[in-house]
């Protein structure tokens, strides 16, 4: 969680609703979970890494969170087969994360109380933390195979200092509390963070590690805003120096500078409300800004989005990182793709038999034969039923064979992931 966290009972009760919406880990495609070539992302940290938002839809269990980590999965899918496992815990501190990683290293099943003191939290949040802490062996296995580890941690470490300053204090007294306590808290934080990074690198020796700095969710007109913004900048510089020192020790850590994206936009990027059970988690624009900061740190080409769609186009399709020229169609609830576009995107051979109205797709020893109007597809000579048959569609002077998306996912062993928040199907060979 970021700076200025207040553990109000209302916030924590709402956070507990995530239990029904977020699993500690998520394999996003049946084909990808066991695929050794998949790019594996592991998420650690606090409620910001969980993707928490204090909104009624989550409170009522009718919506899943859509945070920066969810967006990073999409960014990775733009580039390659990808999977994501999320072990973030609401309210987690840096010492708590160090204890979680130590449990994973020891192969020891833990409980929430083994990580840190959760006594002030709603019991359902404690149950959530128990669930993650009890899966340390699975965490260790995922980290051992990880290509990338991303995390947010530190907001809960600094929040007691900020809370002491803003509650019932004059501006002068609050400023003094912050000035006197920040340096000591910073020293404790970097010491704990060092333990986290050493333990994390031991568990994930082949992974790049990217953590965020801390954004300031205080509105710009608040009297403490200038001081706290200076402290946020100070923390960001300290984390850069910390990353340099860890890199010198062979730990590949980078810092995603989220704070700069939020500066001056706090009112539109966070839920901060000083007067009524205030919450400081990101709104959707804030989570997207975080994802942008992470993506710009991880990938040279930065943050990607699907191309704008016409109204009649139901979804975007991205095949091996590119959107094909022919747009998908939707017929009776089934999405169809032009088989030629799939073949071109993955470098496959596609042959057309005019007499039989049959298309034969060959790639890496796999052969798929599709006949126009037939409810059967042949995969390596074996017949498989097809609920919705292929059809012709004329595009200018060309006539293309359109096939159901199921042919690509079920017959070609490609990873196919549908991401509803951005209405995009990712296909990676």
mmCIF file with all atom_site columns, N, CA, C and O in Angstrom, residues 54-74:
data_model
loop_
_atom_site.group_PDB
_atom_site.id
_atom_site.type_symbol
_atom_site.label_atom_id
_atom_site.label_alt_id
_atom_site.label_comp_id
_atom_site.label_asym_id
_atom_site.label_entity_id
_atom_site.label_seq_id
_atom_site.pdbx_PDB_ins_code
_atom_site.Cartn_x
_atom_site.Cartn_y
_atom_site.Cartn_z
_atom_site.occupancy
_atom_site.B_iso_or_equiv
_atom_site.pdbx_formal_charge
_atom_site.auth_seq_id
_atom_site.auth_comp_id
_atom_site.auth_asym_id
_atom_site.auth_atom_id
_atom_site.pdbx_PDB_model_num
ATOM 1  N N  . UNK A 1 54 ? -11.849 0.448   -3.508  1.00 0.00 ? 54 UNK A N  1
ATOM 2  C CA . UNK A 1 54 ? -13.001 0.547   -2.589  1.00 0.00 ? 54 UNK A CA 1
ATOM 3  C C  . UNK A 1 54 ? -14.271 0.921   -3.323  1.00 0.00 ? 54 UNK A C  1
ATOM 4  O O  . UNK A 1 54 ? -14.833 1.994   -3.146  1.00 0.00 ? 54 UNK A O  1
ATOM 5  N N  . UNK A 1 55 ? -14.758 0.023   -4.172  1.00 0.00 ? 55 UNK A N  1
ATOM 6  C CA . UNK A 1 55 ? -15.945 0.320   -4.955  1.00 0.00 ? 55 UNK A CA 1
ATOM 7  C C  . UNK A 1 55 ? -17.033 -0.699  -4.642  1.00 0.00 ? 55 UNK A C  1
ATOM 8  O O  . UNK A 1 55 ? -16.758 -1.826  -4.249  1.00 0.00 ? 55 UNK A O  1
ATOM 9  N N  . UNK A 1 56 ? -18.283 -0.291  -4.821  1.00 0.00 ? 56 UNK A N  1
ATOM 10 C CA . UNK A 1 56 ? -19.416 -1.124  -4.448  1.00 0.00 ? 56 UNK A CA 1
ATOM 11 C C  . UNK A 1 56 ? -19.455 -2.435  -5.220  1.00 0.00 ? 56 UNK A C  1
ATOM 12 O O  . UNK A 1 56 ? -19.868 -3.459  -4.698  1.00 0.00 ? 56 UNK A O  1
ATOM 13 N N  . UNK A 1 57 ? -18.995 -2.413  -6.481  1.00 0.00 ? 57 UNK A N  1
ATOM 14 C CA . UNK A 1 57 ? -19.031 -3.634  -7.267  1.00 0.00 ? 57 UNK A CA 1
ATOM 15 C C  . UNK A 1 57 ? -18.173 -4.714  -6.637  1.00 0.00 ? 57 UNK A C  1
ATOM 16 O O  . UNK A 1 57 ? -18.540 -5.899  -6.609  1.00 0.00 ? 57 UNK A O  1
ATOM 17 N N  . UNK A 1 58 ? -17.008 -4.335  -6.132  1.00 0.00 ? 58 UNK A N  1
ATOM 18 C CA . UNK A 1 58 ? -16.144 -5.310  -5.465  1.00 0.00 ? 58 UNK A CA 1
ATOM 19 C C  . UNK A 1 58 ? -16.737 -5.691  -4.118  1.00 0.00 ? 58 UNK A C  1
ATOM 20 O O  . UNK A 1 58 ? -16.738 -6.859  -3.727  1.00 0.00 ? 58 UNK A O  1
ATOM 21 N N  . UNK A 1 59 ? -17.288 -4.707  -3.408  1.00 0.00 ? 59 UNK A N  1
ATOM 22 C CA . UNK A 1 59 ? -17.902 -4.972  -2.104  1.00 0.00 ? 59 UNK A CA 1
ATOM 23 C C  . UNK A 1 59 ? -19.006 -6.019  -2.238  1.00 0.00 ? 59 UNK A C  1
ATOM 24 O O  . UNK A 1 59 ? -19.150 -6.905  -1.395  1.00 0.00 ? 59 UNK A O  1
ATOM 25 N N  . UNK A 1 60 ? -19.772 -5.921  -3.324  1.00 0.00 ? 60 UNK A N  1
ATOM 26 C CA . UNK A 1 60 ? -20.890 -6.838  -3.531  1.00 0.00 ? 60 UNK A CA 1
ATOM 27 C C  . UNK A 1 60 ? -20.494 -8.100  -4.278  1.00 0.00 ? 60 UNK A C  1
ATOM 28 O O  . UNK A 1 60 ? -21.339 -8.955  -4.548  1.00 0.00 ? 60 UNK A O  1
ATOM 29 N N  . UNK A 1 61 ? -19.227 -8.222  -4.653  1.00 0.00 ? 61 UNK A N  1
ATOM 30 C CA . UNK A 1 61 ? -18.754 -9.425  -5.311  1.00 0.00 ? 61 UNK A CA 1
ATOM 31 C C  . UNK A 1 61 ? -19.175 -9.557  -6.761  1.00 0.00 ? 61 UNK A C  1
ATOM 32 O O  . UNK A 1 61 ? -19.148 -10.650 -7.322  1.00 0.00 ? 61 UNK A O  1
ATOM 33 N N  . UNK A 1 62 ? -19.572 -8.445  -7.387  1.00 0.00 ? 62 UNK A N  1
ATOM 34 C CA . UNK A 1 62 ? -20.020 -8.516  -8.782  1.00 0.00 ? 62 UNK A CA 1
ATOM 35 C C  . UNK A 1 62 ? -18.939 -8.115  -9.769  1.00 0.00 ? 62 UNK A C  1
ATOM 36 O O  . UNK A 1 62 ? -19.179 -8.122  -10.967 1.00 0.00 ? 62 UNK A O  1
ATOM 37 N N  . UNK A 1 63 ? -17.766 -7.753  -9.288  1.00 0.00 ? 63 UNK A N  1
ATOM 38 C CA . UNK A 1 63 ? -16.681 -7.357  -10.191 1.00 0.00 ? 63 UNK A CA 1
ATOM 39 C C  . UNK A 1 63 ? -15.351 -7.804  -9.619  1.00 0.00 ? 63 UNK A C  1
ATOM 40 O O  . UNK A 1 63 ? -15.139 -7.777  -8.411  1.00 0.00 ? 63 UNK A O  1
ATOM 41 N N  . UNK A 1 64 ? -14.479 -8.221  -10.501 1.00 0.00 ? 64 UNK A N  1
ATOM 42 C CA . UNK A 1 64 ? -13.126 -8.578  -10.090 1.00 0.00 ? 64 UNK A CA 1
ATOM 43 C C  . UNK A 1 64 ? -12.236 -7.348  -10.188 1.00 0.00 ? 64 UNK A C  1
ATOM 44 O O  . UNK A 1 64 ? -12.478 -6.462  -11.003 1.00 0.00 ? 64 UNK A O  1
ATOM 45 N N  . UNK A 1 65 ? -11.219 -7.247  -9.370  1.00 0.00 ? 65 UNK A N  1
ATOM 46 C CA . UNK A 1 65 ? -10.309 -6.101  -9.462  1.00 0.00 ? 65 UNK A CA 1
ATOM 47 C C  . UNK A 1 65 ? -9.514  -6.150  -10.754 1.00 0.00 ? 65 UNK A C  1
ATOM 48 O O  . UNK A 1 65 ? -9.308  -7.217  -11.344 1.00 0.00 ? 65 UNK A O  1
ATOM 49 N N  . UNK A 1 66 ? -9.088  -4.992  -11.187 1.00 0.00 ? 66 UNK A N  1
ATOM 50 C CA . UNK A 1 66 ? -8.307  -4.878  -12.421 1.00 0.00 ? 66 UNK A CA 1
ATOM 51 C C  . UNK A 1 66 ? -7.186  -3.885  -12.132 1.00 0.00 ? 66 UNK A C  1
ATOM 52 O O  . UNK A 1 66 ? -7.320  -2.693  -12.356 1.00 0.00 ? 66 UNK A O  1
ATOM 53 N N  . UNK A 1 67 ? -6.085  -4.400  -11.573 1.00 0.00 ? 67 UNK A N  1
ATOM 54 C CA . UNK A 1 67 ? -5.011  -3.547  -11.113 1.00 0.00 ? 67 UNK A CA 1
ATOM 55 C C  . UNK A 1 67 ? -3.848  -3.482  -12.069 1.00 0.00 ? 67 UNK A C  1
ATOM 56 O O  . UNK A 1 67 ? -3.926  -3.884  -13.228 1.00 0.00 ? 67 UNK A O  1
ATOM 57 N N  . UNK A 1 68 ? -2.727  -2.972  -11.570 1.00 0.00 ? 68 UNK A N  1
ATOM 58 C CA . UNK A 1 68 ? -1.556  -2.839  -12.433 1.00 0.00 ? 68 UNK A CA 1
ATOM 59 C C  . UNK A 1 68 ? -1.016  -4.197  -12.843 1.00 0.00 ? 68 UNK A C  1
ATOM 60 O O  . UNK A 1 68 ? -0.528  -4.375  -13.976 1.00 0.00 ? 68 UNK A O  1
ATOM 61 N N  . UNK A 1 69 ? -1.094  -5.198  -11.944 1.00 0.00 ? 69 UNK A N  1
ATOM 62 C CA . UNK A 1 69 ? -0.562  -6.527  -12.269 1.00 0.00 ? 69 UNK A CA 1
ATOM 63 C C  . UNK A 1 69 ? -1.368  -7.183  -13.385 1.00 0.00 ? 69 UNK A C  1
ATOM 64 O O  . UNK A 1 69 ? -0.797  -7.843  -14.265 1.00 0.00 ? 69 UNK A O  1
ATOM 65 N N  . UNK A 1 70 ? -2.693  -7.013  -13.365 1.00 0.00 ? 70 UNK A N  1
ATOM 66 C CA . UNK A 1 70 ? -3.541  -7.555  -14.431 1.00 0.00 ? 70 UNK A CA 1
ATOM 67 C C  . UNK A 1 70 ? -3.162  -6.944  -15.777 1.00 0.00 ? 70 UNK A C  1
ATOM 68 O O  . UNK A 1 70 ? -3.115  -7.622  -16.803 1.00 0.00 ? 70 UNK A O  1
ATOM 69 N N  . UNK A 1 71 ? -2.883  -5.664  -15.753 1.00 0.00 ? 71 UNK A N  1
ATOM 70 C CA . UNK A 1 71 ? -2.477  -4.984  -16.984 1.00 0.00 ? 71 UNK A CA 1
ATOM 71 C C  . UNK A 1 71 ? -1.088  -5.437  -17.439 1.00 0.00 ? 71 UNK A C  1
ATOM 72 O O  . UNK A 1 71 ? -0.817  -5.509  -18.649 1.00 0.00 ? 71 UNK A O  1
ATOM 73 N N  . UNK A 1 72 ? -0.214  -5.724  -16.494 1.00 0.00 ? 72 UNK A N  1
ATOM 74 C CA . UNK A 1 72 ? 1.113   -6.214  -16.876 1.00 0.00 ? 72 UNK A CA 1
ATOM 75 C C  . UNK A 1 72 ? 1.032   -7.576  -17.545 1.00 0.00 ? 72 UNK A C  1
ATOM 76 O O  . UNK A 1 72 ? 1.832   -7.883  -18.445 1.00 0.00 ? 72 UNK A O  1
ATOM 77 N N  . UNK A 1 73 ? 0.094   -8.413  -17.114 1.00 0.00 ? 73 UNK A N  1
ATOM 78 C CA . UNK A 1 73 ? -0.107  -9.675  -17.813 1.00 0.00 ? 73 UNK A CA 1
ATOM 79 C C  . UNK A 1 73 ? -0.453  -9.412  -19.278 1.00 0.00 ? 73 UNK A C  1
ATOM 80 O O  . UNK A 1 73 ? 0.099   -10.039 -20.187 1.00 0.00 ? 73 UNK A O  1
ATOM 81 N N  . UNK A 1 74 ? -1.355  -8.463  -19.512 1.00 0.00 ? 74 UNK A N  1
ATOM 82 C CA . UNK A 1 74 ? -1.712  -8.121  -20.894 1.00 0.00 ? 74 UNK A CA 1
ATOM 83 C C  . UNK A 1 74 ? -0.510  -7.587  -21.658 1.00 0.00 ? 74 UNK A C  1
ATOM 84 O O  . UNK A 1 74 ? -0.314  -7.938  -22.840 1.00 0.00 ? 74 UNK A O  1
#
